[in-house]
Short mmCIF file of C-alpha atoms and ligand atoms in Angstrom, two decimals:
data_model
loop_
_atom_site.label_atom_id
_atom_site.label_comp_id
_atom_site.label_asym_id
_atom_site.label_seq_id
_atom_site.Cartn_x
_atom_site.Cartn_y
_atom_site.Cartn_z
CA MET A 1 -54.21 97.77 17.12
CA LYS A 2 -50.62 98.89 16.86
CA ILE A 3 -47.86 97.55 14.65
CA PHE A 4 -44.35 97.26 16.10
CA LYS A 5 -41.32 96.55 13.96
CA PHE A 6 -37.96 95.48 15.39
CA GLY A 7 -35.05 95.51 12.96
CA GLY A 8 -32.00 93.25 12.92
CA ALA A 9 -29.99 95.62 15.13
CA SER A 10 -32.72 95.63 17.80
CA VAL A 11 -32.47 91.87 18.20
CA SER A 12 -28.74 91.41 17.54
CA THR A 13 -27.78 90.19 21.03
CA VAL A 14 -29.37 88.20 23.85
CA GLU A 15 -29.53 91.41 25.92
CA ARG A 16 -31.31 93.26 23.15
CA ILE A 17 -33.92 90.54 22.78
CA GLN A 18 -34.46 90.71 26.55
CA HIS A 19 -34.77 94.43 26.19
CA MET A 20 -37.35 94.00 23.45
CA ALA A 21 -39.39 91.88 25.87
CA ALA A 22 -39.16 94.66 28.45
CA ILE A 23 -40.58 97.14 25.95
CA LEU A 24 -43.39 94.73 25.09
CA GLN A 25 -44.23 94.36 28.80
CA GLU A 26 -45.11 98.05 28.81
CA TYR A 27 -47.69 97.40 26.12
CA ARG A 28 -48.91 94.05 27.36
CA GLU A 29 -52.59 95.02 27.46
CA GLU A 30 -52.66 96.29 23.88
CA PRO A 31 -53.19 94.21 20.74
CA LEU A 32 -49.88 94.23 18.88
CA MET A 33 -48.77 92.93 15.52
CA ILE A 34 -45.01 92.42 15.85
CA ILE A 35 -42.77 92.29 12.78
CA VAL A 36 -39.19 91.13 13.25
CA SER A 37 -36.14 91.08 10.95
CA ALA A 38 -33.38 88.51 10.89
CA ILE A 39 -30.99 88.69 13.85
CA GLY A 40 -28.09 91.14 13.41
CA LYS A 41 -26.19 90.50 10.18
CA THR A 42 -27.82 87.14 9.43
CA THR A 43 -29.11 88.26 6.03
CA ASN A 44 -25.57 89.16 4.91
CA ALA A 45 -24.35 85.78 6.12
CA LEU A 46 -27.11 83.98 4.21
CA GLU A 47 -26.33 85.99 1.08
CA LYS A 48 -22.81 84.59 1.30
CA VAL A 49 -24.20 81.07 1.63
CA ALA A 50 -26.31 81.56 -1.51
CA GLU A 51 -23.46 83.09 -3.54
CA THR A 52 -20.98 80.43 -2.53
CA TRP A 53 -23.34 77.57 -3.28
CA PHE A 54 -24.38 79.02 -6.64
CA ALA A 55 -20.69 79.39 -7.53
CA GLY A 56 -20.39 75.60 -7.18
CA LYS A 57 -18.64 75.56 -3.78
CA LYS A 58 -21.10 73.33 -1.97
CA GLU A 59 -18.88 72.36 0.98
CA ASP A 60 -17.93 75.99 1.67
CA ALA A 61 -21.60 76.97 1.51
CA LEU A 62 -22.53 74.24 4.00
CA GLU A 63 -19.77 75.42 6.31
CA LEU A 64 -20.99 79.02 6.10
CA PHE A 65 -24.49 77.82 6.85
CA ARG A 66 -23.21 75.89 9.85
CA GLN A 67 -22.07 79.21 11.31
CA VAL A 68 -25.58 80.61 10.92
CA ARG A 69 -26.85 77.52 12.75
CA HIS A 70 -24.37 77.97 15.58
CA THR A 71 -25.35 81.57 16.11
CA HIS A 72 -29.02 80.71 16.36
CA ASP A 73 -28.42 77.65 18.55
CA ASP A 74 -26.42 79.88 20.88
CA PHE A 75 -29.27 82.36 21.14
CA ALA A 76 -31.63 79.49 21.94
CA LYS A 77 -29.26 78.22 24.63
CA TYR A 78 -29.03 81.58 26.38
CA LEU A 79 -32.65 82.63 26.04
CA LEU A 80 -34.74 79.50 26.53
CA VAL A 81 -35.45 77.02 29.29
CA ARG A 82 -38.97 75.65 29.19
CA GLU A 83 -39.34 76.16 25.44
CA ALA A 84 -35.83 74.95 24.63
CA LEU A 85 -36.71 71.51 23.33
CA PRO A 86 -39.69 72.28 21.08
CA THR A 87 -37.83 75.31 19.70
CA GLU A 88 -34.79 73.19 18.93
CA HIS A 89 -37.04 70.95 16.83
CA ARG A 90 -38.54 73.89 14.99
CA LEU A 91 -35.13 75.43 14.29
CA ASN A 92 -33.82 72.08 13.08
CA ASP A 93 -36.69 71.76 10.62
CA LEU A 94 -35.80 75.16 9.19
CA TYR A 95 -32.08 74.33 8.98
CA THR A 96 -32.89 71.08 7.21
CA GLU A 97 -34.89 72.90 4.53
CA VAL A 98 -31.83 74.94 3.58
CA GLU A 99 -29.39 72.07 3.87
CA TRP A 100 -31.44 69.94 1.50
CA LEU A 101 -31.33 72.69 -1.04
CA LEU A 102 -27.57 73.10 -0.59
CA HIS A 103 -27.04 69.41 -1.35
CA ASP A 104 -28.63 69.90 -4.78
CA LYS A 105 -27.18 71.58 -7.84
CA PRO A 106 -28.67 74.83 -9.18
CA VAL A 107 -30.88 74.43 -12.23
CA ARG A 108 -32.73 77.76 -12.04
CA GLU A 109 -31.70 81.41 -11.87
CA TYR A 110 -29.71 82.79 -8.95
CA ASP A 111 -32.38 85.16 -7.65
CA TYR A 112 -34.79 82.29 -7.08
CA TYR A 113 -32.30 80.41 -4.93
CA TYR A 114 -31.27 83.58 -3.15
CA ASP A 115 -34.82 84.00 -1.89
CA GLN A 116 -35.23 80.34 -0.89
CA ILE A 117 -32.07 80.56 1.24
CA VAL A 118 -32.15 84.11 2.56
CA CYS A 119 -35.79 83.98 3.76
CA ILE A 120 -34.77 81.56 6.49
CA GLY A 121 -33.17 84.38 8.55
CA GLU A 122 -36.52 85.91 9.50
CA LEU A 123 -38.11 82.50 10.12
CA LEU A 124 -35.31 81.62 12.55
CA SER A 125 -35.40 84.93 14.42
CA THR A 126 -39.18 84.92 14.90
CA THR A 127 -39.18 81.27 15.98
CA LEU A 128 -36.62 82.03 18.68
CA ILE A 129 -38.15 85.27 19.81
CA SER A 130 -41.73 84.08 20.02
CA ALA A 131 -40.58 81.14 22.18
CA TYR A 132 -38.71 83.53 24.44
CA LEU A 133 -41.69 85.88 24.71
CA ASN A 134 -43.86 82.91 25.70
CA GLU A 135 -41.46 82.14 28.52
CA GLU A 136 -41.62 85.76 29.64
CA GLY A 137 -45.40 85.59 29.97
CA LEU A 138 -45.92 87.48 26.73
CA SER A 139 -47.67 84.71 24.88
CA SER A 140 -48.09 85.25 21.17
CA GLU A 141 -49.20 83.54 17.99
CA TRP A 142 -46.40 82.89 15.51
CA VAL A 143 -47.40 83.29 11.88
CA ASP A 144 -45.49 82.28 8.77
CA VAL A 145 -45.96 85.45 6.76
CA ARG A 146 -45.60 83.42 3.56
CA ASP A 147 -49.15 82.20 4.25
CA VAL A 148 -50.35 85.81 4.13
CA PHE A 149 -48.13 87.84 1.80
CA ARG A 150 -48.81 86.78 -1.77
CA THR A 151 -46.30 88.17 -4.25
CA ASP A 152 -45.31 87.89 -7.90
CA ASP A 153 -42.21 85.89 -8.82
CA ASN A 154 -39.90 88.85 -9.28
CA PHE A 155 -37.42 87.23 -6.90
CA ARG A 156 -35.35 89.54 -4.66
CA ASP A 157 -37.71 92.44 -5.30
CA ALA A 158 -41.11 90.81 -5.28
CA GLY A 159 -44.27 92.85 -5.76
CA ILE A 160 -47.27 92.41 -3.46
CA ASN A 161 -50.58 91.10 -4.73
CA TRP A 162 -52.70 93.38 -2.58
CA VAL A 163 -56.06 91.73 -3.18
CA THR A 164 -54.99 88.21 -2.18
CA THR A 165 -52.83 89.52 0.64
CA GLN A 166 -55.70 91.56 2.08
CA LYS A 167 -57.97 88.53 1.89
CA GLN A 168 -55.46 86.23 3.57
CA SER A 169 -54.78 88.81 6.25
CA ASP A 170 -58.52 89.11 6.98
CA GLU A 171 -58.89 85.34 7.13
CA ARG A 172 -55.74 84.42 9.01
CA ILE A 173 -54.55 87.35 11.07
CA ARG A 174 -57.68 89.10 12.31
CA PRO A 175 -59.22 86.01 13.99
CA LEU A 176 -55.99 85.41 15.92
CA PHE A 177 -56.56 88.61 17.86
CA GLN A 178 -59.74 87.11 19.31
CA ARG A 179 -57.60 84.73 21.32
CA THR A 180 -54.29 86.53 21.80
CA LYS A 181 -52.91 90.02 22.35
CA ARG A 182 -49.79 89.53 20.24
CA VAL A 183 -49.10 88.13 16.81
CA ILE A 184 -45.49 87.83 15.74
CA THR A 185 -44.33 87.40 12.18
CA GLN A 186 -41.45 87.96 9.74
CA GLY A 187 -40.58 91.07 7.81
CA PHE A 188 -39.07 91.06 4.32
CA ILE A 189 -40.49 87.79 2.95
CA GLY A 190 -43.52 86.48 1.12
CA ALA A 191 -44.52 83.68 -1.27
CA THR A 192 -45.77 83.21 -4.82
CA ASP A 193 -48.90 81.35 -5.98
CA GLU A 194 -46.66 78.30 -6.31
CA ASN A 195 -45.54 78.60 -2.68
CA GLU A 196 -42.03 79.63 -3.62
CA SER A 197 -40.47 81.97 -1.07
CA THR A 198 -39.76 85.54 -2.16
CA THR A 199 -38.08 88.58 -0.62
CA LEU A 200 -39.13 92.20 -0.92
CA GLY A 201 -35.68 93.77 -1.31
CA ARG A 202 -32.97 94.40 1.28
CA GLU A 203 -34.13 96.19 4.40
CA GLY A 204 -37.70 95.34 3.38
CA SER A 205 -39.04 94.67 6.87
CA ASP A 206 -40.12 98.28 7.30
CA TYR A 207 -42.19 97.80 4.18
CA THR A 208 -43.78 94.61 5.54
CA ALA A 209 -44.71 96.48 8.70
CA ALA A 210 -46.28 99.32 6.71
CA ILE A 211 -48.26 96.82 4.61
CA PHE A 212 -49.60 95.19 7.76
CA ALA A 213 -50.51 98.60 9.14
CA SER A 214 -52.59 99.15 6.02
CA LEU A 215 -54.08 95.62 5.88
CA LEU A 216 -55.19 95.77 9.50
CA ASP A 217 -56.00 99.49 9.42
CA ALA A 218 -53.79 99.93 12.44
CA GLU A 219 -53.81 102.91 14.75
CA SER A 220 -50.05 103.45 14.23
CA LEU A 221 -46.77 101.85 13.21
CA THR A 222 -43.73 102.09 15.46
CA ILE A 223 -40.29 101.23 14.12
CA TRP A 224 -37.92 100.55 17.03
CA LYS A 225 -34.37 101.43 16.03
CA ASP A 226 -30.91 101.82 17.50
CA VAL A 227 -31.08 105.59 16.97
CA LYS A 228 -33.16 108.09 18.92
CA GLY A 229 -35.30 109.04 15.95
CA VAL A 230 -34.85 110.41 12.45
CA MET A 231 -31.90 112.80 12.42
CA ASN A 232 -31.10 115.66 10.05
CA ALA A 233 -27.71 114.12 9.14
CA ASP A 234 -25.70 111.00 9.82
CA PRO A 235 -24.28 111.54 13.33
CA LYS A 236 -21.19 109.53 12.41
CA GLN A 237 -20.31 112.14 9.78
CA PHE A 238 -21.85 115.19 11.47
CA PRO A 239 -21.48 115.22 15.25
CA THR A 240 -23.91 118.13 15.51
CA ALA A 241 -26.72 116.13 13.93
CA GLU A 242 -30.04 116.53 15.74
CA ILE A 243 -33.29 114.59 16.09
CA ILE A 244 -36.19 115.85 14.02
CA PRO A 245 -39.30 115.45 16.22
CA GLU A 246 -41.86 115.72 13.41
CA LEU A 247 -41.81 115.07 9.66
CA SER A 248 -44.38 114.81 6.89
CA TYR A 249 -44.69 111.68 4.74
CA GLU A 250 -43.57 113.76 1.79
CA GLU A 251 -40.40 114.95 3.49
CA VAL A 252 -39.42 111.37 4.32
CA ILE A 253 -39.96 110.29 0.71
CA GLU A 254 -37.77 113.20 -0.40
CA MET A 255 -35.07 112.27 2.11
CA ALA A 256 -35.08 108.66 0.95
CA TYR A 257 -34.90 109.80 -2.68
CA TYR A 258 -31.71 111.75 -2.00
CA GLY A 259 -30.17 108.73 -0.29
CA ALA A 260 -30.88 109.19 3.44
CA GLN A 261 -30.95 105.74 4.96
CA VAL A 262 -33.72 106.37 7.42
CA ILE A 263 -36.61 104.22 6.39
CA HIS A 264 -37.11 101.92 3.46
CA PRO A 265 -38.53 104.18 0.71
CA LYS A 266 -41.50 101.90 -0.06
CA THR A 267 -42.70 102.18 3.53
CA ILE A 268 -44.46 105.50 3.29
CA LYS A 269 -47.08 104.91 0.59
CA PRO A 270 -49.20 102.27 2.37
CA LEU A 271 -49.19 104.47 5.48
CA GLN A 272 -50.02 107.63 3.63
CA ASN A 273 -52.92 105.98 1.81
CA ARG A 274 -54.62 105.30 5.11
CA GLN A 275 -53.17 108.21 7.07
CA ILE A 276 -51.51 105.94 9.61
CA PRO A 277 -48.84 107.72 11.67
CA LEU A 278 -45.33 106.28 11.81
CA TYR A 279 -43.23 106.60 14.95
CA VAL A 280 -39.48 106.05 14.82
CA ARG A 281 -38.29 105.36 18.35
CA SER A 282 -35.21 104.23 20.19
CA PHE A 283 -35.40 100.80 21.76
CA ILE A 284 -32.41 101.80 23.88
CA ASP A 285 -34.19 104.86 25.29
CA PRO A 286 -37.90 104.06 25.06
CA GLU A 287 -38.55 107.18 27.16
CA GLU A 288 -37.40 109.38 24.29
CA PRO A 289 -40.26 110.62 22.11
CA GLY A 290 -38.43 109.90 18.82
CA THR A 291 -39.90 111.13 15.55
CA ILE A 292 -43.50 111.17 14.37
CA ILE A 293 -44.14 111.02 10.64
CA HIS A 294 -47.61 111.94 9.40
CA GLN A 295 -49.48 114.01 6.84
CA GLN A 296 -48.76 117.52 8.03
CA CYS A 297 -45.63 118.80 9.64
CA ALA A 298 -46.23 121.98 11.60
CA GLN A 299 -42.58 122.61 12.41
CA VAL A 300 -39.90 124.51 10.58
CA LEU A 301 -37.35 121.90 9.57
CA PRO A 302 -33.63 122.22 10.10
CA PRO A 303 -31.38 121.74 7.07
CA ILE A 304 -31.32 118.05 6.18
CA ILE A 305 -27.93 116.83 4.97
CA VAL A 306 -27.47 113.64 2.96
CA ILE A 307 -24.29 112.29 1.46
CA LYS A 308 -24.47 109.71 -1.30
CA LYS A 309 -21.15 108.03 -1.85
CA ASN A 310 -19.86 106.05 -4.78
CA GLN A 311 -20.99 108.40 -7.52
CA VAL A 312 -19.80 108.50 -11.11
CA LEU A 313 -19.81 111.50 -13.41
CA LEU A 314 -20.49 110.91 -17.09
CA GLN A 315 -19.25 113.75 -19.26
CA LEU A 316 -20.87 113.72 -22.69
CA LYS A 317 -19.76 116.07 -25.48
CA THR A 318 -21.27 116.32 -28.94
CA MET A 319 -18.81 115.02 -31.50
CA ASP A 320 -18.98 117.91 -33.96
CA PHE A 321 -19.57 120.82 -31.61
CA SER A 322 -23.24 120.91 -32.54
CA PHE A 323 -25.73 122.04 -29.92
CA VAL A 324 -27.22 119.45 -27.63
CA GLY A 325 -30.73 119.66 -29.01
CA GLU A 326 -33.88 117.90 -27.93
CA LYS A 327 -33.09 114.72 -29.84
CA PRO A 328 -29.86 113.73 -28.06
CA VAL A 329 -31.46 114.64 -24.72
CA ALA A 330 -34.44 112.40 -25.50
CA GLU A 331 -32.04 109.64 -26.45
CA LEU A 332 -30.11 110.02 -23.24
CA TYR A 333 -33.27 109.48 -21.20
CA HIS A 334 -34.12 106.53 -23.36
CA TRP A 335 -30.70 104.93 -22.70
CA LEU A 336 -31.13 105.50 -18.98
CA GLU A 337 -34.44 103.69 -19.17
CA GLN A 338 -32.92 100.84 -21.18
CA VAL A 339 -30.13 100.33 -18.66
CA ARG A 340 -32.58 100.85 -15.78
CA ILE A 341 -30.56 103.39 -13.92
CA ARG A 342 -31.79 106.62 -12.38
CA PRO A 343 -29.74 109.79 -12.83
CA ASN A 344 -29.08 111.66 -9.60
CA LEU A 345 -28.26 114.90 -11.43
CA ILE A 346 -28.31 116.00 -15.05
CA SER A 347 -26.92 119.27 -16.33
CA THR A 348 -27.19 120.29 -19.97
CA GLY A 349 -24.98 122.87 -21.65
CA ALA A 350 -24.52 124.05 -25.24
CA VAL A 351 -22.36 121.15 -26.45
CA SER A 352 -22.15 118.93 -23.39
CA VAL A 353 -24.23 117.05 -20.85
CA GLN A 354 -23.11 115.94 -17.42
CA VAL A 355 -24.83 113.07 -15.65
CA CYS A 356 -24.23 111.95 -12.09
CA LEU A 357 -25.25 108.37 -11.22
CA ASP A 358 -24.74 105.68 -8.62
CA ASP A 359 -21.70 103.65 -9.63
CA HIS A 360 -23.07 100.27 -10.72
CA PRO A 361 -20.08 99.35 -12.92
CA GLU A 362 -21.94 97.04 -15.33
CA LYS A 363 -24.76 99.50 -15.92
CA ILE A 364 -22.35 102.40 -16.29
CA ASP A 365 -20.39 100.46 -18.92
CA ARG A 366 -23.56 99.76 -20.89
CA LEU A 367 -24.72 103.32 -20.62
CA ALA A 368 -21.32 104.65 -21.70
CA SER A 369 -21.25 102.45 -24.78
CA LEU A 370 -24.80 103.46 -25.75
CA ALA A 371 -23.91 107.13 -25.31
CA ALA A 372 -20.74 106.67 -27.36
CA THR A 373 -22.92 106.25 -30.46
CA ARG A 374 -23.64 109.99 -30.29
CA PHE A 375 -21.23 111.64 -27.86
CA ASP A 376 -17.60 111.67 -26.84
CA VAL A 377 -17.89 110.00 -23.45
CA GLN A 378 -15.75 110.35 -20.36
CA VAL A 379 -16.42 108.35 -17.22
CA GLU A 380 -15.05 109.80 -13.97
CA ARG A 381 -15.32 107.82 -10.75
CA GLY A 382 -14.83 108.49 -7.05
CA TYR A 383 -17.35 111.23 -6.36
CA MET A 384 -19.91 111.78 -3.64
CA LEU A 385 -23.10 113.80 -3.88
CA LEU A 386 -23.92 116.22 -1.08
CA THR A 387 -27.58 117.19 -0.82
CA ILE A 388 -28.96 119.81 1.53
CA ARG A 389 -32.70 120.20 1.87
CA HIS A 390 -33.92 123.45 3.39
CA PRO A 391 -30.44 124.95 3.05
CA GLN A 392 -29.46 127.84 5.29
CA LYS A 393 -27.18 130.65 4.31
CA GLY A 394 -23.49 129.76 4.40
CA LEU A 395 -24.02 126.06 5.14
CA LEU A 396 -22.99 124.79 1.70
CA GLU A 397 -19.91 127.02 1.68
CA GLY A 398 -18.94 125.76 5.14
CA LEU A 399 -19.34 122.11 4.17
CA THR A 400 -17.46 122.37 0.89
CA LYS A 401 -14.71 124.81 1.85
CA GLY A 402 -11.59 124.39 -0.26
CA GLN A 403 -13.11 121.64 -2.39
CA GLU A 404 -13.68 121.64 -6.11
CA ILE A 405 -17.35 121.32 -7.13
CA PRO A 406 -17.61 119.94 -10.68
CA LEU A 407 -21.41 120.03 -10.61
CA LEU A 408 -23.77 122.20 -8.59
CA GLN A 409 -27.54 122.48 -8.76
CA GLN A 410 -29.90 124.51 -6.69
CA ASN A 411 -33.59 125.29 -6.39
CA ARG A 412 -35.71 126.78 -3.61
CA ASP A 413 -35.75 123.63 -1.44
CA VAL A 414 -32.59 121.79 -2.34
CA VAL A 415 -28.96 122.35 -3.16
CA GLN A 416 -26.79 119.53 -4.50
CA ALA A 417 -23.02 119.55 -4.96
CA LEU A 418 -20.84 116.87 -6.45
CA LEU A 419 -17.55 116.47 -4.60
CA LYS A 420 -14.50 114.25 -4.83
CA GLU A 421 -14.64 111.42 -2.30
CA LYS A 422 -12.15 111.94 0.50
CA ASN A 423 -9.91 108.98 -0.34
CA HIS A 424 -9.67 109.80 -4.05
N1 LIG B 501 -33.22 91.08 7.09
C1 LIG B 501 -33.41 91.84 5.90
C2 LIG B 501 -32.18 92.65 5.58
O1 LIG B 501 -31.25 92.67 6.37
C3 LIG B 501 -34.63 92.69 5.94
C4 LIG B 501 -34.58 93.81 6.94
O2 LIG B 501 -33.78 93.79 7.85
O3 LIG B 501 -35.39 94.74 6.82
O4 LIG B 501 -32.11 93.24 4.54
MG1 LIG B 502 -32.40 95.40 8.94
#
């Protein structure tokens, strides 16, 4: 069995959904588990609904939700004929669930409501798409993944209960393949023991697909994207960016760590555990081979360039010109842990420490005030972090020509330079 995952961009228009069906026609004889995200930017739109409602603006939230309804009703209108009526009923049931909630007042924490509202995006998209596939002769079983994926109640970043999820997958998913070639379900969502909906973190559908690959011991996972494969840089920033045909699991984890937005970072582990290859392919050019990610990579890799924007530099100086000994360094790591923020770079000198972090303003404020108990603290904003893996001679100099580099770190595999953001 193969697992296919289609992200929001691959199903963002009627034409793209038709195109998805054309790809599936090519694989019609093979058993496929199909994971789909919410259509286009639906998740962002639903986030707005949740925020607005929680802020007490019920009417505005209902209006924003009406727009989500319209979009999905339009898709149904353009895609469906025979299945139009039953699908309309199913969509209406889903809309009603959210609207009921929006008529209430919040009594619990925001993250809980966020998940109850936002999870609807994937339920809507899969309802529409499975109906359309049925009309196209690609009959499938639709599954509510909340009946399979059991999670904890860490809303918005729920953790999987692997034992229960494996059991439910064995009981509910496997038997379906005795009577159908295709099962279609939602990425990104799950449910607690109490049947509350949960989400796995933004862009979590890749992760869902990887979990299914592991649960079903699939032959491979293919993520269909709107790019030709994994590239060695963002082509919008670097026009000479090229496709990397082959990568190891480890390289992809490293890339994600440095901020490359290729694949959701949690995706790799379940695949690696069972040695399931991951293909990243273009749904626009299905002829293109794309990228294969597996245990060993036989190829020499090109330099991989990642830019992380929105960085802040914390300059810490000892108050009395004493050396930065082991104690203040230990404390610094302890504060980072307390605030739950990961440093992207740390550089220690005789009487100063420099720390580069993602700019989450609240966390940075807390960290700065903790650090102020021991150091003189300066917070400087508006930086970006350039990382080059497998650097080649002269590349860093070329990319940073004429720019000041307040922090630079280098080892055999990686060079990292902190630079001022262009608009600062
Ligand atoms: N729809 C969710 C999001 O946009 C999950 C995903 O696309 O992977 O974050
Ligand atoms: Mg997405």
